[in-house]
Structure formats: structure tokens, C-alpha cells
CSV table of C-alpha atoms in Angstrom, one decimal:
chain,number,residue,atom,x,y,z
W,161,UNK,CA,-31.9,94.7,-22.8
W,162,UNK,CA,-29.3,93.6,-20.1
W,163,UNK,CA,-29.3,90.2,-18.9
W,164,UNK,CA,-30.6,89.7,-15.2
W,165,UNK,CA,-29.6,86.3,-13.4
W,166,UNK,CA,-31.5,85.3,-10.5
W,167,UNK,CA,-30.2,83.0,-7.6
W,168,UNK,CA,-32.3,81.6,-4.9
W,169,UNK,CA,-31.2,80.8,-1.4
W,170,UNK,CA,-30.4,78.0,0.9
W,171,UNK,CA,-33.0,75.3,1.1
W,172,UNK,CA,-35.3,77.1,-1.4
W,173,UNK,CA,-35.6,77.4,-5.3
W,174,UNK,CA,-37.0,79.4,-7.9
W,175,UNK,CA,-40.6,78.9,-6.5
W,176,UNK,CA,-39.8,81.8,-3.9
W,177,UNK,CA,-39.7,84.3,-6.8
W,178,UNK,CA,-43.0,83.2,-8.2
W,179,UNK,CA,-45.0,86.2,-6.6
W,180,UNK,CA,-42.7,88.9,-7.9
W,181,UNK,CA,-43.6,90.9,-11.0
W,182,UNK,CA,-40.3,91.4,-12.7
W,183,UNK,CA,-42.2,93.4,-15.5
W,184,UNK,CA,-40.1,93.5,-18.7
W,185,UNK,CA,-37.1,92.8,-17.1
W,186,UNK,CA,-34.7,90.0,-19.0
W,187,UNK,CA,-34.8,87.5,-16.1
W,188,UNK,CA,-33.1,84.1,-16.1
W,189,UNK,CA,-33.3,81.9,-13.0
W,190,UNK,CA,-30.0,80.1,-12.3
W,191,UNK,CA,-30.1,76.7,-11.2
W,192,UNK,CA,-27.8,75.3,-8.3
W,193,UNK,CA,-25.1,72.9,-9.6
W,194,UNK,CA,-23.9,70.0,-7.7
W,195,UNK,CA,-20.7,71.0,-5.7
W,196,UNK,CA,-17.6,69.1,-6.1
W,197,UNK,CA,-16.4,67.3,-2.5
W,198,UNK,CA,-15.3,69.9,-0.1
W,199,UNK,CA,-15.4,72.6,-2.8
W,200,UNK,CA,-14.9,76.1,-1.5
W,201,UNK,CA,-17.6,78.7,-2.5
W,202,UNK,CA,-15.0,80.8,-4.4
W,203,UNK,CA,-14.4,77.7,-6.7
W,204,UNK,CA,-18.1,77.0,-7.1
W,205,UNK,CA,-18.8,80.6,-8.0
W,206,UNK,CA,-16.0,80.3,-10.8
W,207,UNK,CA,-17.9,77.3,-12.2
W,208,UNK,CA,-21.1,79.3,-12.2
W,209,UNK,CA,-19.7,82.4,-13.5
W,210,UNK,CA,-17.7,80.5,-16.5
W,211,UNK,CA,-20.8,78.4,-17.6
W,212,UNK,CA,-23.8,80.5,-16.9
W,213,UNK,CA,-23.3,84.1,-16.5
W,214,UNK,CA,-22.7,86.7,-19.3
W,215,UNK,CA,-20.2,89.6,-18.3
W,216,UNK,CA,-21.8,93.1,-17.6
W,217,UNK,CA,-25.0,91.6,-16.4
W,218,UNK,CA,-27.0,92.2,-13.3
W,219,UNK,CA,-27.1,89.6,-10.4
W,220,UNK,CA,-30.1,89.2,-8.0
W,221,UNK,CA,-29.4,87.0,-5.2
W,222,UNK,CA,-31.5,85.6,-2.3
W,223,UNK,CA,-29.9,84.6,0.9
W,224,UNK,CA,-27.2,82.2,0.3
W,225,UNK,CA,-27.7,83.2,-3.5
W,226,UNK,CA,-26.6,86.7,-2.6
W,227,UNK,CA,-23.4,85.5,-1.1
W,228,UNK,CA,-22.6,83.5,-4.4
W,229,UNK,CA,-23.5,86.7,-6.4
W,230,UNK,CA,-20.9,88.5,-4.5
W,231,UNK,CA,-18.3,85.9,-5.3
W,232,UNK,CA,-19.3,85.9,-8.9
W,233,UNK,CA,-18.9,89.7,-8.9
W,234,UNK,CA,-15.2,89.3,-7.7
W,235,UNK,CA,-14.3,87.1,-10.8
W,236,UNK,CA,-16.2,88.9,-13.7
W,237,UNK,CA,-17.7,92.5,-14.3
W,238,UNK,CA,-21.3,92.9,-13.3
W,239,UNK,CA,-23.4,96.0,-13.8
W,240,UNK,CA,-25.3,95.5,-10.5
W,241,UNK,CA,-26.0,93.3,-7.7
W,242,UNK,CA,-29.4,93.0,-6.0
W,243,UNK,CA,-29.0,91.2,-2.6
W,244,UNK,CA,-32.4,90.1,-0.8
W,245,UNK,CA,-32.2,88.9,2.7
W,246,UNK,CA,-28.4,88.3,2.4
W,247,UNK,CA,-25.1,89.6,3.4
W,248,UNK,CA,-22.5,91.5,1.6
W,249,UNK,CA,-19.6,90.4,3.7
W,250,UNK,CA,-19.1,87.9,6.6
W,251,UNK,CA,-19.4,90.8,8.9
W,252,UNK,CA,-23.1,90.9,8.4
W,253,UNK,CA,-23.6,87.4,9.1
W,254,UNK,CA,-24.6,86.6,12.7
W,255,UNK,CA,-21.5,84.8,14.2
W,256,UNK,CA,-23.3,83.8,17.7
W,257,UNK,CA,-26.3,81.3,18.1
W,258,UNK,CA,-27.2,80.9,14.5
W,259,UNK,CA,-23.7,79.8,13.4
W,260,UNK,CA,-23.5,77.5,16.3
W,261,UNK,CA,-27.0,76.2,15.2
W,262,UNK,CA,-25.8,75.7,11.6
W,263,UNK,CA,-22.7,73.9,12.8
W,264,UNK,CA,-24.9,71.6,14.7
W,265,UNK,CA,-27.2,70.8,11.7
W,266,UNK,CA,-24.0,69.9,9.6
W,267,UNK,CA,-22.5,67.4,12.1
W,268,UNK,CA,-25.3,65.9,14.0
W,269,UNK,CA,-28.5,65.8,12.2
W,270,UNK,CA,-29.0,62.9,9.6
W,271,UNK,CA,-29.2,63.9,6.2
W,272,UNK,CA,-32.8,62.8,5.8
W,273,UNK,CA,-33.9,65.1,8.4
W,274,UNK,CA,-31.9,68.2,7.2
W,275,UNK,CA,-34.6,69.4,4.9
W,276,UNK,CA,-37.7,67.9,6.9
W,277,UNK,CA,-40.2,70.9,7.3
W,278,UNK,CA,-41.2,71.6,10.9
W,279,UNK,CA,-42.2,74.5,13.1
W,280,UNK,CA,-38.7,75.9,13.7
W,281,UNK,CA,-38.2,76.1,10.0
W,282,UNK,CA,-41.6,77.9,9.5
W,283,UNK,CA,-40.6,80.4,12.4
W,284,UNK,CA,-36.9,81.1,11.1
W,285,UNK,CA,-38.1,81.7,7.4
W,286,UNK,CA,-41.1,83.8,8.5
W,287,UNK,CA,-43.8,81.5,6.8
W,288,UNK,CA,-47.0,82.5,8.4
W,289,UNK,CA,-50.1,81.4,6.5
W,290,UNK,CA,-51.0,77.8,5.5
W,291,UNK,CA,-50.2,78.5,1.9
W,292,UNK,CA,-46.8,79.9,2.8
W,293,UNK,CA,-45.9,76.9,5.1
W,294,UNK,CA,-47.0,74.5,2.5
W,295,UNK,CA,-44.8,76.1,-0.1
W,296,UNK,CA,-41.8,76.1,2.1
W,297,UNK,CA,-42.6,72.3,3.0
W,298,UNK,CA,-42.4,71.4,-0.7
W,299,UNK,CA,-39.5,73.3,-1.4
W,300,UNK,CA,-37.5,72.0,1.5
W,301,UNK,CA,-38.5,68.4,0.6
W,302,UNK,CA,-37.0,68.9,-2.9
W,303,UNK,CA,-33.7,70.1,-1.5
W,304,UNK,CA,-30.8,68.1,-2.0
W,305,UNK,CA,-29.4,67.3,1.6
W,306,UNK,CA,-25.9,67.0,0.3
W,307,UNK,CA,-26.2,70.4,-1.2
W,308,UNK,CA,-27.6,71.7,2.1
W,309,UNK,CA,-24.8,70.6,4.1
W,310,UNK,CA,-22.2,71.8,1.8
W,311,UNK,CA,-23.9,75.2,1.7
W,312,UNK,CA,-24.3,75.3,5.6
W,313,UNK,CA,-20.5,74.8,5.7
W,314,UNK,CA,-19.6,77.6,3.1
W,315,UNK,CA,-21.8,79.9,5.1
W,316,UNK,CA,-20.1,79.1,8.4
W,317,UNK,CA,-16.5,79.5,6.8
W,318,UNK,CA,-17.4,82.5,4.4
W,319,UNK,CA,-14.6,85.1,4.7
W,320,UNK,CA,-15.4,87.7,2.2
W,321,UNK,CA,-14.7,91.3,3.4
W,322,UNK,CA,-15.2,93.3,0.0
W,323,UNK,CA,-18.4,95.0,-0.6
W,324,UNK,CA,-19.4,94.7,-4.2
W,325,UNK,CA,-19.5,97.9,-6.2
W,326,UNK,CA,-23.0,98.9,-7.3
W,327,UNK,CA,-24.8,96.7,-4.8
W,328,UNK,CA,-28.3,97.3,-3.8
W,329,UNK,CA,-29.4,95.6,-0.4
W,330,UNK,CA,-32.9,94.7,0.3
W,331,UNK,CA,-33.6,93.4,3.9
W,332,UNK,CA,-36.7,92.8,6.1
W,333,UNK,CA,-36.9,94.2,9.7
W,334,UNK,CA,-38.2,90.7,11.1
W,335,UNK,CA,-35.5,88.7,9.4
W,336,UNK,CA,-34.6,86.0,12.0
W,337,UNK,CA,-31.8,84.3,10.1
W,338,UNK,CA,-29.7,87.4,9.2
W,339,UNK,CA,-31.0,90.2,11.6
W,340,UNK,CA,-31.5,93.5,10.2
W,341,UNK,CA,-29.1,95.0,12.8
W,342,UNK,CA,-26.3,93.1,11.3
W,343,UNK,CA,-26.6,94.9,7.8
W,344,UNK,CA,-26.4,98.1,6.1
W,345,UNK,CA,-29.6,97.9,3.9
W,346,UNK,CA,-30.7,100.2,1.2
W,347,UNK,CA,-34.2,99.3,1.5
W,348,UNK,CA,-35.8,97.9,4.6
W,349,UNK,CA,-39.1,95.9,4.2
W,350,UNK,CA,-41.4,96.4,7.4
W,351,UNK,CA,-42.5,93.2,8.6
W,352,UNK,CA,-40.4,91.3,5.9
W,353,UNK,CA,-38.5,87.9,7.2
W,354,UNK,CA,-36.4,85.4,5.3
W,355,UNK,CA,-39.5,84.5,3.2
W,356,UNK,CA,-40.4,87.9,2.1
W,357,UNK,CA,-40.0,87.2,-1.5
W,358,UNK,CA,-43.3,85.2,-1.0
W,359,UNK,CA,-45.3,87.4,1.4
W,360,UNK,CA,-43.9,91.0,0.6
W,361,UNK,CA,-43.5,90.4,-3.2
W,362,UNK,CA,-45.3,93.6,-4.2
W,363,UNK,CA,-42.8,95.6,-2.5
W,364,UNK,CA,-39.7,93.9,-3.4
W,365,UNK,CA,-40.9,93.8,-7.1
W,366,UNK,CA,-41.4,97.4,-6.8
W,367,UNK,CA,-37.9,98.2,-5.8
W,368,UNK,CA,-36.2,95.8,-8.2
W,369,UNK,CA,-38.2,97.3,-11.3
W,370,UNK,CA,-37.6,100.9,-10.2
W,371,UNK,CA,-33.8,100.3,-9.7
W,372,UNK,CA,-33.2,98.1,-12.5
W,373,UNK,CA,-35.3,99.5,-15.2
W,374,UNK,CA,-33.4,102.8,-14.8
W,375,UNK,CA,-30.3,101.2,-16.0
W,376,UNK,CA,-31.8,99.4,-19.1
């Protein structure tokens, strides 16, 4: 069975995939490694690819994890890439208000506050229920603030223009971080936001299984 590597997003970890039924797919969740000082995303992707990823595998990337998956696919051959609430190129990222907000976060907010949960985070991620907000709060609390600041910088300065071959893009039509109007999605999840792996897990799991089980 072909190996499938799963990457979580900025500010979240593998817990956001807990509700997704991957069926019999051979899934490995890849943990983030500590970035080196001022390390470009392309160099970070190379360290991940060399040490953790087998060639000719499939990558699933959520949000920032999708951007990392794209960079890995430029370094080693992969079978498929599944992007969830992410961007294939820099042109799919919103370059206006959101980028300005991220820049202000990186420069002006103290590190201890970067991952402090609040109503704004709930709104941006699309966490609505008490359980979803609690999960987001625990995840953000566990996020390394140095990694958070590094990742924000790499998102702001991401320059990729190459659309990966055999990519499948799943996006929510209520995503407030990367609006659906910015991307060319293969599957649009009705009511899905940036937290849709948690609250739209059944639909996303069905798409992943139907797409990837065909290639086994």
C-alpha cells in the first residue's frame, strides 16, 4: 500500500485530523521540526523530505502544511498531493488585509500572546461549538510561538508559482483565512471554514478515501 504523509497547519497539530476517517489508507502524521534561524521554507522542506518522506508517496497538507507539501513535491517525486484549506501558489493567498494582519502579528505581538486563544481566532478558524473552541484553545496553547512567528514570515514571503502535478484541492466556501474566491478548488465544502477538518470531517474523509483508494 502506498504511503501517505499528513501535514497539519499553522497553529494546529494532528488533533485537527482526529475526526477524519482515513479508512484503510496507510497514514503517517508528520510532526513539525524546529526551523533553523531565518530558514527559508524551501530549505525547511528539503530537511523534511530527506529525513521523513519516501519517494512516490502521497502528501496531504492542511493550510500551511499544504504549502509545505507543494515545496516537498518540487524536490522529490510524489504520487499525489491533497491540499485542504490551503494554497497551491502565492497567487491563491490573499495579499491584502490578511497579509497586513499577519505582518503586524509577527512584528508587534509579544511571543507569549501569539498563540493565546480568543474570539478573533475562533472567528478566523471557524470554530463554532463549545467543543470546537475548546479544541482550538488547547491546540493553540501547545503551539511553539517561535515556530508560529517563523511560519507567518514564510507565508508572507512565499513565492511559489508552480502548480504541483496531480494535486487535488479541497476548500471551504466559508474560509476566512484563504477565501475560496482566491483558489481554484476541485472540491468545495459547503459551510466549510479553516477548521473544517474538525467540523466537516465526514465530507472531507469521503473525498480523501474516494480519491486515494483508487490509486492504491
